[in-house]
PDB file of C-alpha atoms in Angstrom:
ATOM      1  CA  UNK P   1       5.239  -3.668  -2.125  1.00 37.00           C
ATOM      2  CA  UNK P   2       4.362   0.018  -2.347  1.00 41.00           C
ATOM      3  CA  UNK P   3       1.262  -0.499  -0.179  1.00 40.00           C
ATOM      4  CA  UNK P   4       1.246  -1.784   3.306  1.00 35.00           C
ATOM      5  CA  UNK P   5      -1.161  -2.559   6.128  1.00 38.00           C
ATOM      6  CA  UNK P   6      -4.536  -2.998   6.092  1.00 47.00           C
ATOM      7  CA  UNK P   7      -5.935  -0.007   7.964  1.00 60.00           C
ATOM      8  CA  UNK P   8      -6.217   2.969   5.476  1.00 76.00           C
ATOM      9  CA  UNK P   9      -5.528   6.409   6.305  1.00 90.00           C
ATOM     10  CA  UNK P  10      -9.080   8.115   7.416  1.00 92.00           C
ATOM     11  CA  UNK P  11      -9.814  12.127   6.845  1.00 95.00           C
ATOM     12  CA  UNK P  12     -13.025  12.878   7.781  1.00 96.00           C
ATOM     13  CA  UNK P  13     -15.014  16.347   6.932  1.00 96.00           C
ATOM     14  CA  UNK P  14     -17.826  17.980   7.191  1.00 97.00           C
ATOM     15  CA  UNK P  15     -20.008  18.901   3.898  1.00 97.00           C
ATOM     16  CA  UNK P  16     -19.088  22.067   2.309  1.00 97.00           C
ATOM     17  CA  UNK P  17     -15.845  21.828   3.599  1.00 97.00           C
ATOM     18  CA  UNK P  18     -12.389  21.651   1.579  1.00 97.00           C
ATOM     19  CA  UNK P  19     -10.249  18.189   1.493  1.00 97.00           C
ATOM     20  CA  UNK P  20      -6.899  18.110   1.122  1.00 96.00           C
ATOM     21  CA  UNK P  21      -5.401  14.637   0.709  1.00 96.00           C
ATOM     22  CA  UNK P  22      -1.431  13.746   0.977  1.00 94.00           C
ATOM     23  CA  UNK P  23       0.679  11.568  -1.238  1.00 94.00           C
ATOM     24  CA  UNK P  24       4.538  10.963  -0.968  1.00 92.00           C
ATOM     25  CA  UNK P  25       5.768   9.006  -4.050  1.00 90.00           C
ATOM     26  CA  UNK P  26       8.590   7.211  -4.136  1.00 83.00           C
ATOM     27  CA  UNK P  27      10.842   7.257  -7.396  1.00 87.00           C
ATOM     28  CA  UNK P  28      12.389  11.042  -8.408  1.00 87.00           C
ATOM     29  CA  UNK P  29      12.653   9.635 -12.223  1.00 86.00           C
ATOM     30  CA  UNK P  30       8.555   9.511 -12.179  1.00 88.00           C
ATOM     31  CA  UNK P  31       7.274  12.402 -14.570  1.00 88.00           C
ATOM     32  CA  UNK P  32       3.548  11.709 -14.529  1.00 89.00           C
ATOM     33  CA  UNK P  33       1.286  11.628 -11.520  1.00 92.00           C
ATOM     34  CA  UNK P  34      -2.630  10.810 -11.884  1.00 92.00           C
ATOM     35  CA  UNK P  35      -4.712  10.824  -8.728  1.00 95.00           C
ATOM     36  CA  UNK P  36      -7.677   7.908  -8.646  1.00 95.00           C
ATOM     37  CA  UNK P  37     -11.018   7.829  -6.763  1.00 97.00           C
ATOM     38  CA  UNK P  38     -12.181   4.490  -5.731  1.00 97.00           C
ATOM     39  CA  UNK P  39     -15.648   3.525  -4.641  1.00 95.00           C
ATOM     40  CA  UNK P  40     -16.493  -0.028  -2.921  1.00 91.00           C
ATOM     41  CA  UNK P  41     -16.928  -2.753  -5.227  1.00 87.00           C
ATOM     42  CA  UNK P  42     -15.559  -0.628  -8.269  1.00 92.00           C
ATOM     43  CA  UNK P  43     -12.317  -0.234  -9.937  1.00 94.00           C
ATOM     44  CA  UNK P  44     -10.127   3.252 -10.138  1.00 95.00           C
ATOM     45  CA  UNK P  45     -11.570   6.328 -12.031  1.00 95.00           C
ATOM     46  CA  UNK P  46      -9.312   8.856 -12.831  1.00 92.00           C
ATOM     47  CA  UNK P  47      -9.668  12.277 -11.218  1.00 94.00           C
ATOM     48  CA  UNK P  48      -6.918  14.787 -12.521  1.00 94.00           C
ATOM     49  CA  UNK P  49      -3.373  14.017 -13.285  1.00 92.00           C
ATOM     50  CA  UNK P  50      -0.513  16.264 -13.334  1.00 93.00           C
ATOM     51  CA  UNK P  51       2.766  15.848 -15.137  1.00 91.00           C
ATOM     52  CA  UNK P  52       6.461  16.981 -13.623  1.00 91.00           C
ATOM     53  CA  UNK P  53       6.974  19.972 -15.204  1.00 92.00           C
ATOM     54  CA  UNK P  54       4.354  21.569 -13.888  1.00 95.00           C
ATOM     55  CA  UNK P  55       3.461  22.224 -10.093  1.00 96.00           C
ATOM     56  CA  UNK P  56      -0.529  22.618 -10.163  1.00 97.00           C
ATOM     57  CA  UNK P  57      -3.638  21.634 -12.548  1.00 97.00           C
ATOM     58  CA  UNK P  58      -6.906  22.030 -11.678  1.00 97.00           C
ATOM     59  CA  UNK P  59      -9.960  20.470 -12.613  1.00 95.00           C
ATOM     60  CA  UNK P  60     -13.631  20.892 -11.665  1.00 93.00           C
ATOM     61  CA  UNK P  61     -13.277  21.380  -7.572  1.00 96.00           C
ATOM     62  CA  UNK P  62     -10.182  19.454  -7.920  1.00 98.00           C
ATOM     63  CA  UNK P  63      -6.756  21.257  -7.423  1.00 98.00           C
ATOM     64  CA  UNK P  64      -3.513  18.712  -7.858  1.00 97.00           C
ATOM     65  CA  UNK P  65       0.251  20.118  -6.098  1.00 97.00           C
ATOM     66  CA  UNK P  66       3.008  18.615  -6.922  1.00 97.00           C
ATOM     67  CA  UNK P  67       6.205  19.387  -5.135  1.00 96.00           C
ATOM     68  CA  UNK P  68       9.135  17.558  -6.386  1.00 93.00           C
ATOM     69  CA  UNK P  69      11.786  19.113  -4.118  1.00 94.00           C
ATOM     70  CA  UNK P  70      10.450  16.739  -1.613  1.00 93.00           C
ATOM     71  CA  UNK P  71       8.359  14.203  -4.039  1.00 93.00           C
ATOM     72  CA  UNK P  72       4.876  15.015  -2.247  1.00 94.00           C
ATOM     73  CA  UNK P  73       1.782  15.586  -3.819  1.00 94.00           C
ATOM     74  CA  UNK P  74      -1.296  16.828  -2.605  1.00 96.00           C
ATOM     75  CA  UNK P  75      -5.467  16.622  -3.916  1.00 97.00           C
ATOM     76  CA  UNK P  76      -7.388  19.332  -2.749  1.00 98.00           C
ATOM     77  CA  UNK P  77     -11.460  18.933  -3.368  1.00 98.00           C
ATOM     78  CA  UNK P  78     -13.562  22.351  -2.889  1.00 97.00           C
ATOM     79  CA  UNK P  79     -16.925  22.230  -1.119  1.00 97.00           C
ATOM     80  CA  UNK P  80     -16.945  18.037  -0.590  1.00 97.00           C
ATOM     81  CA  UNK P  81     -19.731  16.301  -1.030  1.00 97.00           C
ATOM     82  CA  UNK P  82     -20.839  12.731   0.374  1.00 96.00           C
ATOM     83  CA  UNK P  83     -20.476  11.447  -3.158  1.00 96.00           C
ATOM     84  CA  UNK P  84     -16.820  12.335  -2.614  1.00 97.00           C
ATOM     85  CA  UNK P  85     -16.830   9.615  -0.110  1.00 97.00           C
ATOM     86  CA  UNK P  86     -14.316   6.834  -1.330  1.00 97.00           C
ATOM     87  CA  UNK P  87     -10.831   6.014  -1.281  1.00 97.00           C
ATOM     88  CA  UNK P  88      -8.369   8.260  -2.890  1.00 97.00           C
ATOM     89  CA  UNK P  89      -5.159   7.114  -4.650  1.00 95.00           C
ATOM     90  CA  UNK P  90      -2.389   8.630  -6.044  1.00 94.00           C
ATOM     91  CA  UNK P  91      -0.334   6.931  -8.666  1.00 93.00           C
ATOM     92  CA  UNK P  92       2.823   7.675 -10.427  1.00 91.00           C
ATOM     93  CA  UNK P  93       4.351   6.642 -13.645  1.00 86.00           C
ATOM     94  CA  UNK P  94       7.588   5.841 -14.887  1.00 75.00           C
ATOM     95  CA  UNK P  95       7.864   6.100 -18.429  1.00 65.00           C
ATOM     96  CA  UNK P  96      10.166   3.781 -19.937  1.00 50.00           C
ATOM     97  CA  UNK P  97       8.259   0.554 -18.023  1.00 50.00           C
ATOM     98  CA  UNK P  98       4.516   2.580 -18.266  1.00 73.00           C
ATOM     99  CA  UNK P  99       3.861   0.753 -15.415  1.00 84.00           C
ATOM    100  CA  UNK P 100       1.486   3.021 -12.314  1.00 89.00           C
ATOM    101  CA  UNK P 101       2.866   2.530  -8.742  1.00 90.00           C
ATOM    102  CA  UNK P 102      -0.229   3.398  -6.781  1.00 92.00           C
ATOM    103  CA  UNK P 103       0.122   5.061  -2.983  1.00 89.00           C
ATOM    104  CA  UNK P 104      -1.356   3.191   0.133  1.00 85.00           C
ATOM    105  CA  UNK P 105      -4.782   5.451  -0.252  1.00 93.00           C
ATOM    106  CA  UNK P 106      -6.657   7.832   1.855  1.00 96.00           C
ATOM    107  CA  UNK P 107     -10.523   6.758   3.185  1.00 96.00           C
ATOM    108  CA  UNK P 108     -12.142  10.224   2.675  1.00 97.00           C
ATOM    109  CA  UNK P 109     -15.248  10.510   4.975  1.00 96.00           C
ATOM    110  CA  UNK P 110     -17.972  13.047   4.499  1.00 96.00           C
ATOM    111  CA  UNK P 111     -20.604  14.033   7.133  1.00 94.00           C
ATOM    112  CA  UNK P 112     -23.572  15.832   5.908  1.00 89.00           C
TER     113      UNK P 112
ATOM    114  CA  UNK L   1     -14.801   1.992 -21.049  1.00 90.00           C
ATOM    115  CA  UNK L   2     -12.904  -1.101 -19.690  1.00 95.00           C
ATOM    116  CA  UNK L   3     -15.399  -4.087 -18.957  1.00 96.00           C
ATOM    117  CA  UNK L   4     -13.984  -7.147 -17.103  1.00 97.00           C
ATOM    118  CA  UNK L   5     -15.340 -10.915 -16.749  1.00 97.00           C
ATOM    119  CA  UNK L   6     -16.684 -12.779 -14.171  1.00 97.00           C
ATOM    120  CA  UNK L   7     -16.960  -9.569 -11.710  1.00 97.00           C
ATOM    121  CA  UNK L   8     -16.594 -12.873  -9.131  1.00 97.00           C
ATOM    122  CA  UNK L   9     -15.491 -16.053  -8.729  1.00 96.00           C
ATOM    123  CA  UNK L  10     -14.240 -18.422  -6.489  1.00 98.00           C
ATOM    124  CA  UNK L  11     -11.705 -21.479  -7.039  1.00 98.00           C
ATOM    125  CA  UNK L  12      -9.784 -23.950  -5.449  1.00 98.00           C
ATOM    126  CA  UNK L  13      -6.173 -23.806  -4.179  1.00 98.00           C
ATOM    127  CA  UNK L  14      -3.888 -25.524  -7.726  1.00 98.00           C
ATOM    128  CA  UNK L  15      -6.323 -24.668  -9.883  1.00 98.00           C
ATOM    129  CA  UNK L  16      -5.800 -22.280 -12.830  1.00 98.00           C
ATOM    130  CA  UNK L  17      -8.221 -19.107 -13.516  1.00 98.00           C
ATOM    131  CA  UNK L  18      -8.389 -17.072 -16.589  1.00 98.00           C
ATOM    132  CA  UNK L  19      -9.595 -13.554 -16.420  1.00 98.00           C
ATOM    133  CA  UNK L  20     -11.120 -11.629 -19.546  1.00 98.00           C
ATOM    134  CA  UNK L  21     -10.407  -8.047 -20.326  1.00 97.00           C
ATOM    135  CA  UNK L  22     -11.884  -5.693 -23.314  1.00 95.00           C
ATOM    136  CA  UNK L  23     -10.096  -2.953 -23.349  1.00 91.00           C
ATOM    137  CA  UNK L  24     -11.722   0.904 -24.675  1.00 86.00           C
ATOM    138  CA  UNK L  25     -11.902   0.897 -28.265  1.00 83.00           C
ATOM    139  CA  UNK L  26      -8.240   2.532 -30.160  1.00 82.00           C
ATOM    140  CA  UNK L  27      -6.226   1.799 -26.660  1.00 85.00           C
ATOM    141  CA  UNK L  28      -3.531  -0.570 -27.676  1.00 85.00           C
ATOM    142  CA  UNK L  29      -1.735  -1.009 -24.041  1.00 89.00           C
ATOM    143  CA  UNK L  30      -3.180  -2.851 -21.212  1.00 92.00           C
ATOM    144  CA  UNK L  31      -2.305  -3.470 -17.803  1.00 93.00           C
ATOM    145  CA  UNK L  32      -3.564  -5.953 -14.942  1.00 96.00           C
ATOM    146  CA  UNK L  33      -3.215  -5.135 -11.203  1.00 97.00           C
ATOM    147  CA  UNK L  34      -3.443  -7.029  -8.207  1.00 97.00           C
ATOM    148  CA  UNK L  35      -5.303  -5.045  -5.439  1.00 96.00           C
ATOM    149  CA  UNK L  36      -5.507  -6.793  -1.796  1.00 94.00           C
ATOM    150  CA  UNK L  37      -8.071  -5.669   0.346  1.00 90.00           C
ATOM    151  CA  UNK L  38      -7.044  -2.378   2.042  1.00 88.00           C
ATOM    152  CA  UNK L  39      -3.923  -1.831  -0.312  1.00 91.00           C
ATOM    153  CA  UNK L  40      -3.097  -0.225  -3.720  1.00 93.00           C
ATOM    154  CA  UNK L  41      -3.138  -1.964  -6.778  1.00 95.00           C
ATOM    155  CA  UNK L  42       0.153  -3.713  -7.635  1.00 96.00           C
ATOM    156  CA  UNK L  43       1.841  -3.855 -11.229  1.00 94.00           C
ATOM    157  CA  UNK L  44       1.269  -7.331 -12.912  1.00 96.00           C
ATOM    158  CA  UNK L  45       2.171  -6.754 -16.298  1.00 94.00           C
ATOM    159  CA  UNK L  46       1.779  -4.920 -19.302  1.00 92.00           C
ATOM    160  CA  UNK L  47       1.152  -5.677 -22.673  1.00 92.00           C
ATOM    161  CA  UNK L  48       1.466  -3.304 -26.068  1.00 88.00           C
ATOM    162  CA  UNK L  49       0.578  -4.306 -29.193  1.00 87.00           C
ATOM    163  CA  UNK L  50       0.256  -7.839 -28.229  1.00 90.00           C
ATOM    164  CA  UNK L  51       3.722  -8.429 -26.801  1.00 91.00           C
ATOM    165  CA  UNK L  52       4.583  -8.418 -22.739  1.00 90.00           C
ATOM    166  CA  UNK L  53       6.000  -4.355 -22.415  1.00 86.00           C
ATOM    167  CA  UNK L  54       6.787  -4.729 -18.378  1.00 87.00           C
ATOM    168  CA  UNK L  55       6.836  -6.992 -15.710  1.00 92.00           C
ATOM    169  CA  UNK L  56       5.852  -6.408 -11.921  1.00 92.00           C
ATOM    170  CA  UNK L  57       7.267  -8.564  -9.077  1.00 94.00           C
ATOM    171  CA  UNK L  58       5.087 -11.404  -9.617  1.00 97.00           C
ATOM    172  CA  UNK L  59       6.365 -15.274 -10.286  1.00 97.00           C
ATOM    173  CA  UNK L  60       5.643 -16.727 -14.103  1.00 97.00           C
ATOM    174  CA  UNK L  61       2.472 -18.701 -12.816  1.00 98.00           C
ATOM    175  CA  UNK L  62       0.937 -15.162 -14.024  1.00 98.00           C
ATOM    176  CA  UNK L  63       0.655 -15.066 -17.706  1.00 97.00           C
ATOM    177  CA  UNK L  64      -1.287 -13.079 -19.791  1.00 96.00           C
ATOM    178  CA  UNK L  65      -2.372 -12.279 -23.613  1.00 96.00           C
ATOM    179  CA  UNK L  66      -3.709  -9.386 -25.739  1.00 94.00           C
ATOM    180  CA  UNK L  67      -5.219 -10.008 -28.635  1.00 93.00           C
ATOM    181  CA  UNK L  68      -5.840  -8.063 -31.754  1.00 89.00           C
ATOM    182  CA  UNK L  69      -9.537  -7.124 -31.156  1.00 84.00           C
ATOM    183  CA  UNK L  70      -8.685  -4.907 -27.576  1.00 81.00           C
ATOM    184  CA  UNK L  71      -8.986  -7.341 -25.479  1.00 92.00           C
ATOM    185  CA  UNK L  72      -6.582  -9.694 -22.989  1.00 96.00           C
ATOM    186  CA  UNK L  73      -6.472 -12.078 -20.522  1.00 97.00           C
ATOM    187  CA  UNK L  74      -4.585 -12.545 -17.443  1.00 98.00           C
ATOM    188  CA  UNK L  75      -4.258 -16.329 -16.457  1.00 98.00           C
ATOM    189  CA  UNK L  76      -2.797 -18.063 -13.154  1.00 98.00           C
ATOM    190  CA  UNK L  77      -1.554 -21.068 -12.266  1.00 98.00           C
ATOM    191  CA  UNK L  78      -1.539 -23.217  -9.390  1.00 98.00           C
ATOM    192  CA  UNK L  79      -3.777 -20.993  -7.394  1.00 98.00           C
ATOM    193  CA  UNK L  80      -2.591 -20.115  -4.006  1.00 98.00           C
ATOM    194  CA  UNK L  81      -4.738 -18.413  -0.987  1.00 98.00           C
ATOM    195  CA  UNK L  82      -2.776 -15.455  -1.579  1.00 97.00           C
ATOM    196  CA  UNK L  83      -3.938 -14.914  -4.730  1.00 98.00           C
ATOM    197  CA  UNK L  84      -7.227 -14.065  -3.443  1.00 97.00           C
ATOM    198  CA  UNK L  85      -7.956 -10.002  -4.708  1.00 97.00           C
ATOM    199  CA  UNK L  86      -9.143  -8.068  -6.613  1.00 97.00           C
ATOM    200  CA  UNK L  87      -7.697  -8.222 -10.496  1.00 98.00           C
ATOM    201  CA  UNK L  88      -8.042  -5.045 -12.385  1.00 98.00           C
ATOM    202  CA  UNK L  89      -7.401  -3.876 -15.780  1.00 96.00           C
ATOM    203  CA  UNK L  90      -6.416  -0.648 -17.795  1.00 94.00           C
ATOM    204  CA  UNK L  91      -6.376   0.246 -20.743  1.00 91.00           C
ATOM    205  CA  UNK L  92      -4.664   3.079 -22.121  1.00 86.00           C
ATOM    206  CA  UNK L  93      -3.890   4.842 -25.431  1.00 81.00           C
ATOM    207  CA  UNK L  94      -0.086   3.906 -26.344  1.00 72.00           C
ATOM    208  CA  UNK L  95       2.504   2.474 -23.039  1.00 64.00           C
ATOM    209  CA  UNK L  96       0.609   5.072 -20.789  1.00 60.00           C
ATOM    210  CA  UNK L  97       0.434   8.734 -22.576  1.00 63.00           C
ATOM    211  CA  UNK L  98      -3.260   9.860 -21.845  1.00 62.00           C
ATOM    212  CA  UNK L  99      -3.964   8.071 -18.681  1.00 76.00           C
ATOM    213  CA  UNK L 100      -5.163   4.667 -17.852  1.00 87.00           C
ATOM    214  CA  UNK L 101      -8.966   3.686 -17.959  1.00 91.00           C
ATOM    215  CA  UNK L 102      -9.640   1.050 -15.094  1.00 95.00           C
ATOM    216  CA  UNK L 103     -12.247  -1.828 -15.338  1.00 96.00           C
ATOM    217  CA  UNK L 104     -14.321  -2.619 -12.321  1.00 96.00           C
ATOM    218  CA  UNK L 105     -12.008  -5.784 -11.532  1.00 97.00           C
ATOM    219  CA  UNK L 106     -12.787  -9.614 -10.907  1.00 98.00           C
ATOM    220  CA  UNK L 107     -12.735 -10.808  -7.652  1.00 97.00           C
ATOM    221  CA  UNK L 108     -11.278 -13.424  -7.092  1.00 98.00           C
ATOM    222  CA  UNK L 109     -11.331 -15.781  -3.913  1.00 98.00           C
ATOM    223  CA  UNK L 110      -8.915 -19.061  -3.394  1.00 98.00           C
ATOM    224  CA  UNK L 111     -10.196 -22.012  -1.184  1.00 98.00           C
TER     225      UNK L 111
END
């Protein structure tokens, strides 16, 4: 599958500080990419997405990159708080199946 | 939002499960992942307007249904250990435009 392992990647910051979480996706034909917060026990919420003709969005201390040249995108959060603390996905969609093909998912820590 | 039932439950290895769904009101397309522990969700299937719109790598003892009043069902047969995860759903507005709303999942466990 697209996923493997069971250890997660881990960043770890300080409070107040910026985040800036990686993503390579895997299929060039994807033209819509949404990035996902995920808290224990909860299912996916939707952060910001981003679609391929453009190369940045931003949201509400969220800035999404998207660099097709290379198929990498990145999440930065401004000024992170410990209620950022969760796992962070990124998912992309190809459109003829509408199907999401979800990243392995970063474990962002944050330290007051 | 998306609201899921049971939020747990535990059955035996051969048995069969069925897992309820209601989707957000006016979103006609829903989709059920498979999320291991420590992993990304994985593509079941999709349904759109009632009909199967999309099939992940999983065998036919995964079925599902949608039915006319927003909301689904996702039902397996001939439970395996494997099979033990977290099942979530989403719901979006038509085959994926507008983002997909994600229920808090069932978890279920195989003995």
């Amino acid at each position: 599958g697209e996923s493997v392992g069971l250890h997660l990647p881990t960043l770890s910051v300080q409070e107040g500080d910026n985040s800036i979480i990686n993503c390579a996706y895997s299929n060039s034909a994807s033209d819509y990419f949404i990035w996902y917060k995920q808290e224990s026990g909860k299912g996916p919420q939707f952060i910001i997405d981003i679609r391929s003709n453009m190369d940045k969005r931003q949201g509400q201390r969220v800035t999404v990159l998207l660099n097709k040249t290379v198929k990498h995108l990145s999440l930065q959060i401004a000024a992170t708080q410990p209620g950022d603390s969760a796992v962070y996905f990124c998912a992309e969609n190809i459109q003829w199946g509408g199907k999401l093909i979800f990243g392995q998912g970063t474990e962002l820590s944050v330290k007051p | 939002g998306v609201t899921q039932s049971p939020t747990h439950l535990i059955k035996t290895r051969g048995q069969q499960v069925t897992l309820r769904c209601s989707s957000q009101s006016g979103h006609n397309t829903v989709s059920w992942y498979q999320q291991a522990l420590g992993q990304g969700p994985q593509f079941i299937f999709q349904y759109y307007r009632e009909e199967e719109n999309g099939r992940g790598n999983f065998p036919p003892r995964f079925s599902g249904l949608q039915f006319p009043n927003d909301s689904s069902e996702l039902n397996v047969n001939a439970l395996e250990l494997d099979d033990s995860a977290l099942y979530l759903c989403a719901s979006s507005p038509t085959r994926g435009e507008g983002g997909y709303t994600f229920g808090s999942g069932t978890r279920l466990t195989v003995v």
